[in-house]
Coordinates of C-alpha atoms in Angstrom, one line a residue:
Chain A
X350 CA 0.0 0.0 0.0
X351 CA 1.3 3.6 -0.9
X352 CA 2.5 5.8 1.7
X353 CA 1.2 8.9 0.0
X354 CA -0.2 10.2 -3.2
X355 CA 1.8 12.8 -5.2
X356 CA 1.9 13.9 -8.7
X357 CA 3.7 11.0 -10.2
X358 CA 1.3 8.6 -8.6
X359 CA -1.9 9.9 -9.8
X360 CA -3.5 10.6 -13.2
X361 CA -6.6 11.6 -14.9
X362 CA -8.3 10.4 -18.1
X363 CA -11.3 11.9 -19.8
X364 CA -13.8 10.3 -22.2
X365 CA -16.5 12.1 -24.1
X366 CA -19.7 10.1 -23.7
X367 CA -20.5 8.3 -26.9
X368 CA -16.7 8.5 -28.2
X369 CA -15.6 5.3 -26.8
X370 CA -12.2 6.8 -26.6
X371 CA -10.5 7.4 -23.0
X372 CA -7.6 9.8 -23.1
X373 CA -5.2 10.4 -20.5
X374 CA -4.9 14.3 -19.9
X375 CA -1.3 15.3 -21.0
X376 CA 0.1 18.1 -19.0
X377 CA -2.3 17.8 -16.2
X378 CA -1.3 19.7 -13.2
X379 CA -3.9 19.0 -10.7
X380 CA -7.1 17.3 -10.1
X381 CA -9.6 17.7 -7.4
X382 CA -12.8 15.8 -6.6
X383 CA -15.4 17.1 -4.2
X384 CA -18.6 15.1 -3.1
X385 CA -21.3 17.2 -1.7
X386 CA -24.3 15.8 0.0
X387 CA -26.9 18.4 0.4
X388 CA -28.9 18.0 3.6
X389 CA -32.4 19.3 4.4
X390 CA -33.8 19.0 7.9
X391 CA -37.3 18.4 8.9
X392 CA -38.5 19.5 12.2
X393 CA -42.0 19.2 13.9
X394 CA -43.9 21.0 16.5
X395 CA -43.3 19.7 19.9
X396 CA -39.6 18.9 20.0
X397 CA -36.2 20.6 19.4
X398 CA -34.6 17.5 18.0
X399 CA -34.5 16.9 14.2
X400 CA -37.5 15.0 13.1
X401 CA -35.6 13.7 9.9
X402 CA -32.3 14.7 8.4
X403 CA -32.6 13.9 4.7
X404 CA -30.0 13.7 1.9
X405 CA -31.6 15.7 -1.1
X406 CA -29.2 16.4 -3.8
X407 CA -25.8 14.8 -3.8
X408 CA -23.5 16.0 -6.5
X409 CA -19.8 15.5 -7.6
X410 CA -17.5 18.4 -8.7
X411 CA -14.2 17.6 -10.5
X412 CA -11.6 20.1 -11.3
X413 CA -8.7 19.4 -13.7
X414 CA -6.1 21.8 -14.7
X415 CA -3.4 21.4 -17.3
X416 CA -0.7 23.4 -19.0
X417 CA -1.3 24.3 -22.7
X418 CA 1.1 22.4 -24.5
X419 CA -0.1 22.0 -28.2
X420 CA -2.2 18.8 -27.1
X421 CA -5.8 18.6 -27.0
X422 CA -7.4 20.8 -24.4
X423 CA -9.4 19.1 -21.6
X424 CA -12.3 20.9 -23.2
X425 CA -11.7 19.2 -26.5
X426 CA -11.3 15.9 -24.7
X427 CA -14.5 16.3 -23.0
X428 CA -16.8 17.6 -25.4
X429 CA -15.2 17.4 -28.8
X430 CA -14.6 21.2 -29.0
X431 CA -16.2 23.9 -30.9
X432 CA -18.4 26.6 -29.4
X433 CA -19.8 26.5 -26.0
X434 CA -23.4 26.5 -27.0
X435 CA -23.0 23.7 -29.5
X436 CA -21.3 21.3 -26.7
X437 CA -23.7 22.3 -23.8
X438 CA -25.4 19.0 -23.9
X439 CA -22.4 16.9 -24.1
X440 CA -21.4 14.5 -21.3
X441 CA -18.2 13.4 -20.1
X442 CA -16.7 10.5 -18.0
X443 CA -13.8 11.5 -15.8
X444 CA -11.6 8.8 -14.2
X445 CA -9.1 9.6 -11.5
X446 CA -6.6 7.0 -10.7
X447 CA -3.8 6.5 -8.2
X448 CA -1.0 3.9 -7.9
X449 CA 1.9 3.2 -5.8
X450 CA 4.2 6.0 -4.8
X451 CA 7.3 4.0 -5.8
X452 CA 6.7 4.1 -9.4
X453 CA 8.0 6.7 -11.7
X454 CA 4.8 6.9 -13.6
X455 CA 1.3 6.1 -12.6
X456 CA 0.6 2.5 -12.4
X457 CA -3.0 2.7 -11.4
X458 CA -4.3 0.2 -8.9
X459 CA -7.6 2.1 -7.6
X460 CA -9.8 4.5 -9.5
X461 CA -12.6 6.8 -9.1
X462 CA -15.0 6.9 -12.0
X463 CA -17.2 10.0 -12.4
X464 CA -19.7 9.3 -15.2
X465 CA -22.0 11.5 -17.2
X466 CA -20.4 14.8 -16.0
X467 CA -21.4 18.0 -17.3
X468 CA -19.0 20.8 -18.4
X469 CA -19.5 23.5 -15.7
X470 CA -16.8 26.0 -16.3
X471 CA -13.7 26.6 -18.3
X472 CA -11.0 29.2 -17.7
X473 CA -7.7 30.0 -19.6
X474 CA -4.8 32.1 -18.2
X475 CA -1.9 33.3 -20.3
X476 CA 0.5 35.2 -18.3
X477 CA 4.0 36.5 -19.0
X478 CA 5.4 34.6 -16.1
X479 CA 4.8 31.0 -16.0
X480 CA 3.0 28.4 -18.2
X481 CA -0.3 29.0 -20.1
X482 CA -3.0 26.9 -18.3
X483 CA -6.3 25.5 -18.7
X484 CA -8.8 24.8 -15.8
X485 CA -11.9 23.0 -16.3
X486 CA -14.8 22.1 -13.8
X487 CA -17.2 19.3 -14.2
X488 CA -20.4 18.7 -12.3
X489 CA -22.3 15.5 -12.1
X490 CA -24.1 13.0 -9.9
X491 CA -22.3 9.7 -10.1
X492 CA -19.2 8.5 -8.6
X493 CA -17.9 5.1 -8.1
X494 CA -14.6 3.9 -6.3
X495 CA -13.3 0.6 -7.9
X496 CA -10.2 -1.5 -8.0
X497 CA -11.5 -3.9 -10.7
X498 CA -8.9 -4.4 -13.4
X499 CA -11.3 -3.1 -16.2
X500 CA -11.9 0.1 -14.4
X501 CA -8.2 0.5 -13.2
X502 CA -7.0 0.3 -16.9
X503 CA -9.1 3.4 -17.7
X504 CA -6.4 5.6 -16.1
X505 CA -3.0 5.3 -17.9
X506 CA 0.3 7.3 -17.8
X507 CA 0.3 10.2 -20.2
X508 CA 2.6 10.5 -23.1
X509 CA 5.9 12.2 -22.2
X510 CA 7.9 12.9 -25.2
X511 CA 7.8 15.9 -27.6
X512 CA 5.8 18.3 -25.3
X513 CA 6.5 22.1 -25.4
X514 CA 4.6 24.0 -22.7
X515 CA 3.2 27.3 -24.0
X516 CA 4.7 30.5 -22.6
X517 CA 4.7 34.2 -23.4
X518 CA 6.6 33.8 -26.6
X519 CA 3.8 31.5 -28.0
X520 CA 1.2 34.4 -27.7
X521 CA 0.6 35.1 -31.6
X522 CA -0.1 38.6 -31.1
X523 CA 0.0 39.5 -34.8
X524 CA -3.0 37.1 -35.4
X525 CA -5.0 38.2 -32.5
X526 CA -7.9 40.7 -32.6
X527 CA -8.0 43.0 -29.7
X528 CA -10.3 45.6 -28.5
X529 CA -9.3 49.0 -29.5
X530 CA -8.3 49.9 -25.9
X531 CA -5.9 47.1 -25.5
X532 CA -4.5 46.9 -29.1
X533 CA -0.9 48.1 -29.1
X534 CA -0.4 47.9 -25.3
X535 CA 1.9 45.8 -23.4
X536 CA -0.2 43.0 -22.4
X537 CA 1.0 40.9 -19.4
X538 CA -1.9 38.7 -18.8
X539 CA -5.0 37.5 -20.5
X540 CA -7.7 35.3 -18.8
X541 CA -10.7 34.0 -20.6
X542 CA -13.6 32.3 -18.5
X543 CA -17.1 31.1 -18.9
X544 CA -19.4 29.6 -16.2
X545 CA -22.2 27.3 -17.7
X546 CA -23.9 27.1 -14.4
X547 CA -25.5 23.6 -14.6
X548 CA -28.8 23.7 -12.7
X549 CA -30.3 20.3 -12.0
X550 CA -33.6 19.5 -13.2
X551 CA -35.6 17.0 -11.2
X552 CA -39.0 15.2 -11.6
X553 CA -41.3 13.3 -9.3
X554 CA -40.4 9.5 -9.1
X555 CA -36.8 9.9 -9.7
X556 CA -34.1 10.8 -7.0
X557 CA -31.3 11.8 -9.5
X558 CA -31.7 14.9 -11.7
X559 CA -32.8 13.8 -15.3
X560 CA -30.7 16.7 -16.7
X561 CA -28.5 19.7 -15.8
X562 CA -29.2 22.5 -18.1
X563 CA -26.8 25.4 -19.0
X564 CA -28.3 28.6 -17.5
X565 CA -28.4 30.9 -20.6
X566 CA -27.7 33.6 -21.1
X567 CA -24.1 32.2 -20.7
X568 CA -21.6 35.0 -19.6
X569 CA -18.2 34.9 -21.2
X570 CA -15.5 37.2 -19.9
X571 CA -12.1 38.2 -21.1
X572 CA -9.6 40.2 -19.0
X573 CA -6.6 42.0 -20.4
X574 CA -4.0 43.2 -17.9
X575 CA -1.5 45.6 -19.5
X576 CA 1.7 47.2 -18.1
X577 CA 0.7 50.9 -18.0
X578 CA 2.7 53.5 -20.0
X579 CA 0.3 56.1 -19.3
X580 CA -3.3 56.6 -17.8
X581 CA -6.1 54.7 -18.9
X582 CA -7.8 56.6 -21.7
X583 CA -11.4 55.3 -21.2
X584 CA -13.9 58.2 -20.6
X585 CA -16.9 57.7 -18.5
X586 CA -19.4 60.1 -20.2
X587 CA -23.0 60.6 -19.2
X588 CA -23.8 62.8 -21.9
X589 CA -25.6 60.1 -23.9
X590 CA -28.4 61.4 -26.3
X591 CA -31.0 59.6 -28.4
X592 CA -28.5 59.0 -31.1
X593 CA -25.8 57.9 -28.9
X594 CA -22.8 59.2 -26.9
X595 CA -19.3 58.1 -26.0
X596 CA -19.9 54.7 -24.6
X597 CA -17.9 51.5 -25.2
X598 CA -18.8 49.9 -28.4
X599 CA -19.1 46.1 -29.2
X600 CA -15.9 44.8 -30.4
X601 CA -14.6 41.6 -31.6
X602 CA -12.0 39.5 -29.6
X603 CA -9.9 36.5 -30.8
X604 CA -6.8 35.2 -29.1
X605 CA -4.5 32.9 -30.9
X606 CA -1.6 30.8 -29.6
X607 CA 1.0 29.2 -31.9
X608 CA 2.2 25.7 -32.1
X609 CA 5.8 25.7 -30.8
X610 CA 6.8 23.1 -33.5
X611 CA 5.4 24.6 -36.6
X612 CA 4.5 28.1 -35.7
X613 CA 1.1 27.7 -37.0
X614 CA -1.9 28.4 -35.0
X615 CA -2.4 26.0 -32.0
X616 CA -5.2 27.2 -29.9
X617 CA -7.8 29.8 -30.9
X618 CA -10.3 31.5 -28.7
X619 CA -13.0 33.3 -30.5
X620 CA -15.2 35.4 -28.3
X621 CA -17.3 36.7 -31.4
X622 CA -17.9 40.3 -32.1
X623 CA -20.1 41.5 -29.3
X624 CA -17.8 42.0 -26.4
X625 CA -18.2 45.2 -24.5
X626 CA -15.9 46.9 -22.1
X627 CA -17.3 46.2 -18.6
X628 CA -14.7 47.6 -16.4
X629 CA -11.3 49.3 -16.4
X630 CA -9.1 49.2 -13.3
X631 CA -5.9 51.3 -13.0
X632 CA -3.8 50.4 -10.0
X633 CA -0.3 49.8 -8.8
X634 CA 2.7 52.1 -9.2
X635 CA 2.7 52.6 -5.4
X636 CA 5.6 53.4 -3.1
X637 CA 6.4 49.6 -2.9
X638 CA 8.2 50.1 -6.3
X639 CA 5.8 48.1 -8.5
X640 CA 4.6 49.2 -11.8
X641 CA 1.1 50.4 -12.5
X642 CA -1.1 48.1 -14.5
X643 CA -4.6 48.6 -16.2
X644 CA -6.9 45.8 -16.3
X645 CA -9.6 45.9 -19.0
X646 CA -12.6 43.5 -18.7
X647 CA -14.9 42.6 -21.4
X648 CA -18.1 40.7 -21.4
X649 CA -20.1 38.9 -24.0
X650 CA -22.8 36.3 -24.0
X651 CA -23.4 32.7 -25.4
X652 CA -20.2 33.2 -27.5
X653 CA -17.0 31.3 -27.1
X654 CA -15.4 29.0 -29.6
X655 CA -12.3 27.0 -28.6
X656 CA -10.3 25.1 -31.1
X657 CA -7.1 23.3 -30.6
Chain B
X106 CA -43.4 32.5 32.0
X107 CA -41.4 31.9 28.7
X108 CA -39.8 34.4 26.5
X109 CA -41.3 33.3 23.3
X110 CA -43.1 30.3 21.6
X111 CA -41.5 28.4 18.8
X112 CA -41.8 25.1 17.2
X113 CA -40.4 23.1 20.0
X114 CA -42.9 24.3 22.5
X115 CA -45.9 24.0 20.4
X116 CA -48.2 20.9 19.4
X117 CA -51.4 20.1 17.8
X118 CA -53.9 17.4 18.8
X119 CA -56.9 16.4 17.1
X120 CA -59.8 14.3 18.4
X121 CA -63.5 13.4 18.4
X122 CA -65.4 15.7 20.7
X123 CA -64.8 15.6 24.5
X124 CA -62.0 12.9 24.0
X125 CA -58.6 14.0 24.9
X126 CA -56.3 13.3 22.0
X127 CA -54.1 10.0 22.4
X128 CA -51.2 11.8 20.8
X129 CA -49.9 14.9 19.5
X130 CA -49.7 14.9 15.8
X131 CA -46.3 13.9 14.3
X132 CA -44.7 16.1 11.7
X133 CA -46.7 19.1 12.2
X134 CA -44.8 22.1 10.5
X135 CA -47.0 25.0 11.2
X136 CA -50.3 25.9 12.9
X137 CA -52.5 29.0 12.9
X138 CA -55.6 29.9 14.6
X139 CA -57.7 32.9 13.4
X140 CA -60.8 34.1 15.5
X141 CA -62.9 36.8 13.9
X142 CA -66.0 38.5 15.0
X143 CA -68.4 39.6 12.2
X144 CA -70.1 42.8 13.7
X145 CA -73.6 43.5 12.9
X146 CA -74.9 46.8 14.3
X147 CA -78.2 48.8 14.0
X148 CA -79.0 52.4 14.6
X149 CA -82.6 53.6 15.6
X150 CA -84.3 57.0 15.1
X151 CA -82.8 60.0 17.0
X152 CA -79.8 58.0 18.3
X153 CA -76.7 58.2 16.4
X154 CA -74.9 56.2 18.9
X155 CA -74.4 52.3 18.4
X156 CA -74.6 51.2 22.1
X157 CA -73.4 47.6 22.8
X158 CA -75.3 47.6 26.3
X159 CA -78.8 47.8 24.6
X160 CA -78.0 45.0 22.2
X161 CA -77.4 47.1 19.0
X162 CA -74.1 45.2 18.6
X163 CA -74.3 41.6 17.4
X164 CA -71.3 39.5 16.8
X165 CA -70.9 36.3 15.1
X166 CA -67.8 34.4 15.9
X167 CA -65.7 32.4 13.4
X168 CA -62.6 30.4 14.4
X169 CA -60.5 28.9 11.7
X170 CA -57.8 26.5 12.7
X171 CA -55.0 25.7 10.1
X172 CA -52.1 23.4 10.3
X173 CA -49.7 21.8 8.0
X174 CA -48.1 18.3 8.4
X175 CA -45.5 16.1 6.9
X176 CA -47.4 12.8 6.1
X177 CA -46.7 9.6 4.5
X178 CA -50.2 8.6 3.5
X179 CA -53.4 10.1 1.9
X180 CA -56.5 10.2 4.2
X181 CA -60.0 9.1 3.2
X182 CA -61.9 12.3 3.3
X183 CA -65.1 10.5 4.4
X184 CA -63.6 9.2 7.5
X185 CA -61.3 12.1 8.5
X186 CA -62.2 13.7 11.8
X187 CA -64.3 16.9 11.0
X188 CA -65.7 15.7 7.7
X189 CA -68.7 13.6 8.4
X190 CA -68.7 14.5 12.3
X191 CA -67.5 17.2 14.5
X192 CA -63.9 17.3 16.0
X193 CA -62.0 19.0 18.8
X194 CA -58.8 20.8 17.9
X195 CA -56.0 21.6 20.4
X196 CA -53.0 23.8 20.1
X197 CA -50.7 22.9 23.1
X198 CA -48.0 25.3 24.4
X199 CA -45.2 24.9 26.7
X200 CA -42.0 26.7 28.1
X201 CA -39.3 27.7 25.6
X202 CA -36.6 26.3 27.8
X203 CA -37.6 22.5 27.3
X204 CA -36.4 20.5 24.6
X205 CA -39.6 18.6 24.2
X206 CA -43.2 20.0 24.5
X207 CA -44.2 20.1 28.0
X208 CA -47.7 21.6 27.9
X209 CA -48.7 24.2 30.2
X210 CA -51.8 25.4 28.6
X211 CA -53.7 24.9 25.3
X212 CA -56.2 26.5 23.1
X213 CA -59.3 24.2 22.6
X214 CA -61.4 24.8 19.6
X215 CA -64.6 22.6 20.0
X216 CA -66.9 21.2 17.4
X217 CA -64.9 22.1 14.4
X218 CA -65.5 20.9 10.9
X219 CA -63.1 20.0 8.1
X220 CA -63.1 22.8 5.5
X221 CA -60.4 21.7 3.2
X222 CA -57.6 19.2 3.0
X223 CA -54.5 19.8 0.6
X224 CA -51.7 17.7 -0.4
X225 CA -48.5 18.9 -1.9
X226 CA -46.0 16.6 -3.7
X227 CA -43.0 18.4 -4.9
X228 CA -39.5 17.5 -6.3
X229 CA -37.9 19.9 -3.9
X230 CA -39.8 19.5 -0.6
X231 CA -41.3 17.0 1.8
X232 CA -44.7 15.3 1.0
X233 CA -47.1 17.7 3.0
X234 CA -50.7 17.9 4.0
X235 CA -52.5 20.8 5.1
X236 CA -55.9 20.9 6.7
X237 CA -58.3 23.9 7.4
X238 CA -61.1 23.5 10.2
X239 CA -63.8 25.9 11.0
X240 CA -65.6 26.2 14.3
X241 CA -67.3 28.9 16.5
X242 CA -65.6 28.5 19.8
X243 CA -62.3 28.9 21.5
X244 CA -61.2 28.3 25.0
X245 CA -57.8 28.9 26.7
X246 CA -57.5 26.0 29.2
X247 CA -54.7 25.0 31.6
X248 CA -53.2 21.7 30.9
X249 CA -53.8 19.2 33.6
X250 CA -57.5 19.1 33.3
X251 CA -57.2 15.7 31.5
X252 CA -54.7 12.9 32.9
X253 CA -51.4 14.3 33.0
X254 CA -48.4 13.3 30.8
X255 CA -47.5 14.4 27.4
X256 CA -49.2 12.6 24.7
X257 CA -46.9 10.1 22.8
X258 CA -46.1 9.6 19.2
X259 CA -48.0 6.8 17.3
X260 CA -45.9 3.7 16.6
X261 CA -45.6 2.1 13.2
X262 CA -47.7 -1.1 13.3
X263 CA -46.9 -2.7 10.1
X264 CA -43.7 -4.7 10.2
X265 CA -43.6 -5.1 6.4
X266 CA -43.7 -1.6 5.6
X267 CA -41.2 0.7 7.4
X268 CA -41.4 4.1 5.7
X269 CA -39.1 7.0 6.4
X270 CA -40.8 9.7 8.5
X271 CA -40.6 12.0 5.3
X272 CA -41.2 11.4 1.9
X273 CA -39.6 13.0 -1.1
X274 CA -39.6 12.9 -4.9
X275 CA -38.1 9.4 -5.1
X276 CA -41.0 7.9 -3.1
X277 CA -43.4 8.9 -5.8
X278 CA -44.3 5.8 -7.8
X279 CA -44.7 7.4 -11.2
X280 CA -44.7 4.1 -12.9
X281 CA -47.5 2.8 -10.7
X282 CA -49.6 5.9 -11.0
X283 CA -52.3 6.6 -13.6
X284 CA -51.8 10.2 -14.7
X285 CA -52.6 12.1 -17.7
X286 CA -50.5 11.3 -20.8
X287 CA -48.8 14.7 -20.7
X288 CA -46.8 13.6 -17.7
X289 CA -45.2 10.9 -19.8
X290 CA -43.5 13.3 -22.2
X291 CA -42.8 16.1 -19.7
X292 CA -40.9 16.4 -16.4
X293 CA -43.4 16.3 -13.4
X294 CA -42.5 18.8 -10.7
X295 CA -45.5 19.3 -8.4
X296 CA -48.8 17.8 -7.8
X297 CA -51.2 19.7 -5.7
X298 CA -54.5 18.1 -4.5
X299 CA -57.2 20.2 -2.7
X300 CA -60.6 18.9 -1.4
X301 CA -62.9 21.5 -0.3
X302 CA -66.0 21.1 1.7
X303 CA -68.2 24.4 1.5
X304 CA -70.6 24.5 4.5
X305 CA -73.4 26.7 5.6
X306 CA -74.7 26.6 9.2
X307 CA -78.4 26.1 9.6
X308 CA -79.6 28.4 12.6
X309 CA -82.7 28.2 14.6
X310 CA -84.5 30.5 16.9
X311 CA -83.6 30.5 20.6
X312 CA -79.9 29.9 20.4
X313 CA -77.0 31.2 18.8
X314 CA -75.6 27.6 18.3
X315 CA -76.4 26.3 14.8
X316 CA -79.0 23.5 14.3
X317 CA -76.4 21.8 12.1
X318 CA -74.1 22.3 9.2
X319 CA -75.2 21.6 5.6
X320 CA -72.6 20.9 2.8
X321 CA -72.9 23.0 -0.3
X322 CA -72.5 20.4 -3.0
X323 CA -70.7 19.6 -5.3
X324 CA -67.6 18.6 -3.2
X325 CA -64.7 19.9 -5.2
X326 CA -61.4 18.1 -5.7
X327 CA -58.9 20.1 -7.6
X328 CA -55.6 18.5 -8.9
X329 CA -52.9 20.9 -10.2
X330 CA -49.9 19.3 -12.1
X331 CA -46.9 21.4 -12.6
X332 CA -44.4 20.2 -15.3
X333 CA -41.2 21.3 -17.0
X334 CA -42.1 21.5 -20.6
X335 CA -40.1 19.2 -22.9
X336 CA -42.9 18.6 -25.3
X337 CA -46.2 20.2 -26.0
X338 CA -49.3 19.2 -24.2
X339 CA -51.1 17.4 -27.1
X340 CA -54.4 19.0 -26.0
X341 CA -56.6 20.0 -29.0
X342 CA -59.5 22.4 -28.7
X343 CA -61.0 22.7 -32.3
X344 CA -63.0 25.5 -33.6
X345 CA -66.7 24.7 -33.4
X346 CA -68.1 24.7 -36.8
X347 CA -71.4 23.0 -36.3
X348 CA -73.9 24.7 -34.0
X349 CA -75.3 21.3 -32.9
X350 CA -71.9 19.9 -32.0
X351 CA -69.8 20.9 -29.0
X352 CA -66.0 20.0 -28.3
X353 CA -65.6 16.5 -27.3
X354 CA -65.1 16.5 -23.6
X355 CA -64.2 13.6 -21.7
X356 CA -63.3 13.1 -17.8
X357 CA -60.5 11.1 -16.7
X358 CA -59.6 8.9 -13.7
X359 CA -56.5 9.4 -12.0
X360 CA -54.6 7.4 -9.4
X361 CA -51.7 8.8 -7.5
X362 CA -49.4 6.1 -5.9
X363 CA -46.8 6.8 -3.2
X364 CA -43.9 4.1 -2.7
X365 CA -44.0 0.6 -3.9
X366 CA -46.4 -2.4 -3.9
X367 CA -45.5 -3.3 -0.3
X368 CA -46.2 0.2 1.1
X369 CA -48.2 1.8 -1.4
X370 CA -50.7 4.4 -0.5
X371 CA -53.0 5.5 -3.2
X372 CA -55.2 8.5 -4.0
X373 CA -57.9 8.0 -6.5
X374 CA -59.7 10.8 -8.4
X375 CA -62.7 9.8 -10.4
X376 CA -64.3 11.8 -13.2
X377 CA -61.7 14.6 -13.3
X378 CA -62.4 17.3 -15.9
X379 CA -59.7 19.2 -17.5
X380 CA -60.1 22.9 -16.6
X381 CA -57.0 24.7 -17.4
X382 CA -53.7 24.6 -19.0
X383 CA -51.1 27.4 -18.7
X384 CA -47.6 27.6 -20.4
X385 CA -45.3 30.0 -18.8
X386 CA -41.6 30.7 -18.3
X387 CA -38.9 30.1 -20.9
X388 CA -38.2 33.8 -21.1
X389 CA -34.9 35.4 -21.8
X390 CA -34.2 35.4 -18.1
X391 CA -32.9 31.8 -19.0
X392 CA -35.5 29.8 -16.9
X393 CA -37.4 26.9 -18.2
X394 CA -40.8 26.6 -19.8
X395 CA -43.5 25.1 -17.4
X396 CA -46.9 23.8 -17.9
X397 CA -49.5 24.0 -15.4
X398 CA -52.6 21.8 -15.9
X399 CA -55.6 21.7 -13.8
X400 CA -58.3 19.1 -13.2
X401 CA -61.5 19.3 -11.1
X402 CA -63.5 16.4 -9.9
X403 CA -67.0 16.8 -8.4
X404 CA -67.6 13.3 -6.7
X405 CA -69.3 13.4 -3.5
X406 CA -66.6 11.4 -1.7
X407 CA -68.9 10.0 0.8
X408 CA -69.5 13.3 2.6
X409 CA -73.0 13.5 4.4
X410 CA -75.1 16.5 3.3
X411 CA -75.9 17.5 6.9
X412 CA -74.3 17.2 10.3
X413 CA -76.5 18.0 13.2
X414 CA -75.0 19.9 16.2
X415 CA -75.2 17.6 19.3
X416 CA -78.0 18.3 21.8
X417 CA -75.6 17.5 24.7
X418 CA -72.7 19.6 23.4
X419 CA -70.1 20.6 26.1
X420 CA -68.7 24.0 26.3
X421 CA -65.7 25.5 28.1
X422 CA -62.5 23.8 29.3
X423 CA -62.9 20.1 30.3

């Protein structure tokens, strides 16, 4: 029996339901599994103590993060990729396995199978310091622990050769489409995120939910952090007339990362044409000696296509 | 004297007249007593004053007693206390420092009649029953007038059917139930059933106590089904083209079954007529479209048309 579980002795695999293909997540950085048992108490007149303590809506949340390395994203492995709206009904099986801590690569001897999971949220971070990362949350209702050989075989060690983790030089600025306020600035961080919500739908006669729907409209946000070379030039103008005023316009945003082997486009994040500036935050440059930064947050709805 | 009254120091009892209840009702969630006086006054010539001392004020008292209760079964309306005979209702109160109700005093509503009984079966709450009674008397009594000791809880006598104390959505036997076909293609969320007995007191000269209570037929049983829409309802109401023909209209029988064949409890509704269907929701706020469909049945359910007020009725605290 292992003395501990650390990064080399655990692994995660993902299977898009219906694809019959189980893929080990390459470049995985962390995996977390949380099981929640929502309780509802019934009391009654005449006594303080609980009349009944009932488990109502148990659910499982899985969080997987990986570095962007030119390989398929967790999003693509889980849903087949494409726009968020088109994959909203896709289901995913997530398998987390652990093995002995004496092996140099995971040799799974026990596994937790989370089947029929729904994509709950996605987040991509592209900093100047560190690796570009992806974090995906799944939400579902089924979790089974197993040591059966057939189940254990679902989690294998990922491939190790030929992986180049994306860093700041792989940000293909020339092919990106930036909002006007950000264009030409020294971008130090880009974060793209979307939360699908996933509200459970129940029906009489069945304990588990029959579906978890995406709570449209689905907000997609994109935040750019730039190193300030001057003040932010975004005016806040209340002088808006019938025909318009000086308010932020709808703008397209597309972020492109390059393939470290070929230089071609590797990952593309297209947020459509209706992104609008939601906030601008100028801060820093204080007596601590740090530099001032400006953060521009853009918001759109129901529009995010991820390829790569 | 306590600082307040909350759920732990309240209790409800229900019994036939002049019989102390053998137990406090279990699973009671809420209780409310409303007493109202309908004032009738008259004025006479040259006198603008309404003077209670000369009888120019007349008051008729109505007492309404409502409570809701987590239940595990349906109740036969014809045998329920208060439907075909009078009942006594008790609301016990105790000190707020006790972990269990230790009654100190109680409100006694004598000779009440059942006005309505409702059931709520929902995906996200406990199976609940609500009852509403009506009477015309209310007494504040000290506990101890009857043999001392807190009434106990009833015990489950059926060894083959050990139900949980509370029922939730998984205990609804949708496969064993007989419901309209619209349920098959949509996601059933809530079933609400209300049976109402509308009564009129029959008065007689010489006393303010009614001679009896007459039921205003028909007895209405209303069933409301709320569903999350996945398909349309399939209900067609064609335009009437022939003056001699009406829309075809058929009633339906329904059966609502709780739990399995060992522990099942059934609620039957005969000759239910479809009365209403509403589509709502599904708006740009992102919520789901819902269908609310209502049926009404007018079966007499074994309710007697008249209940005579007992000639040897007991007033006051016991």
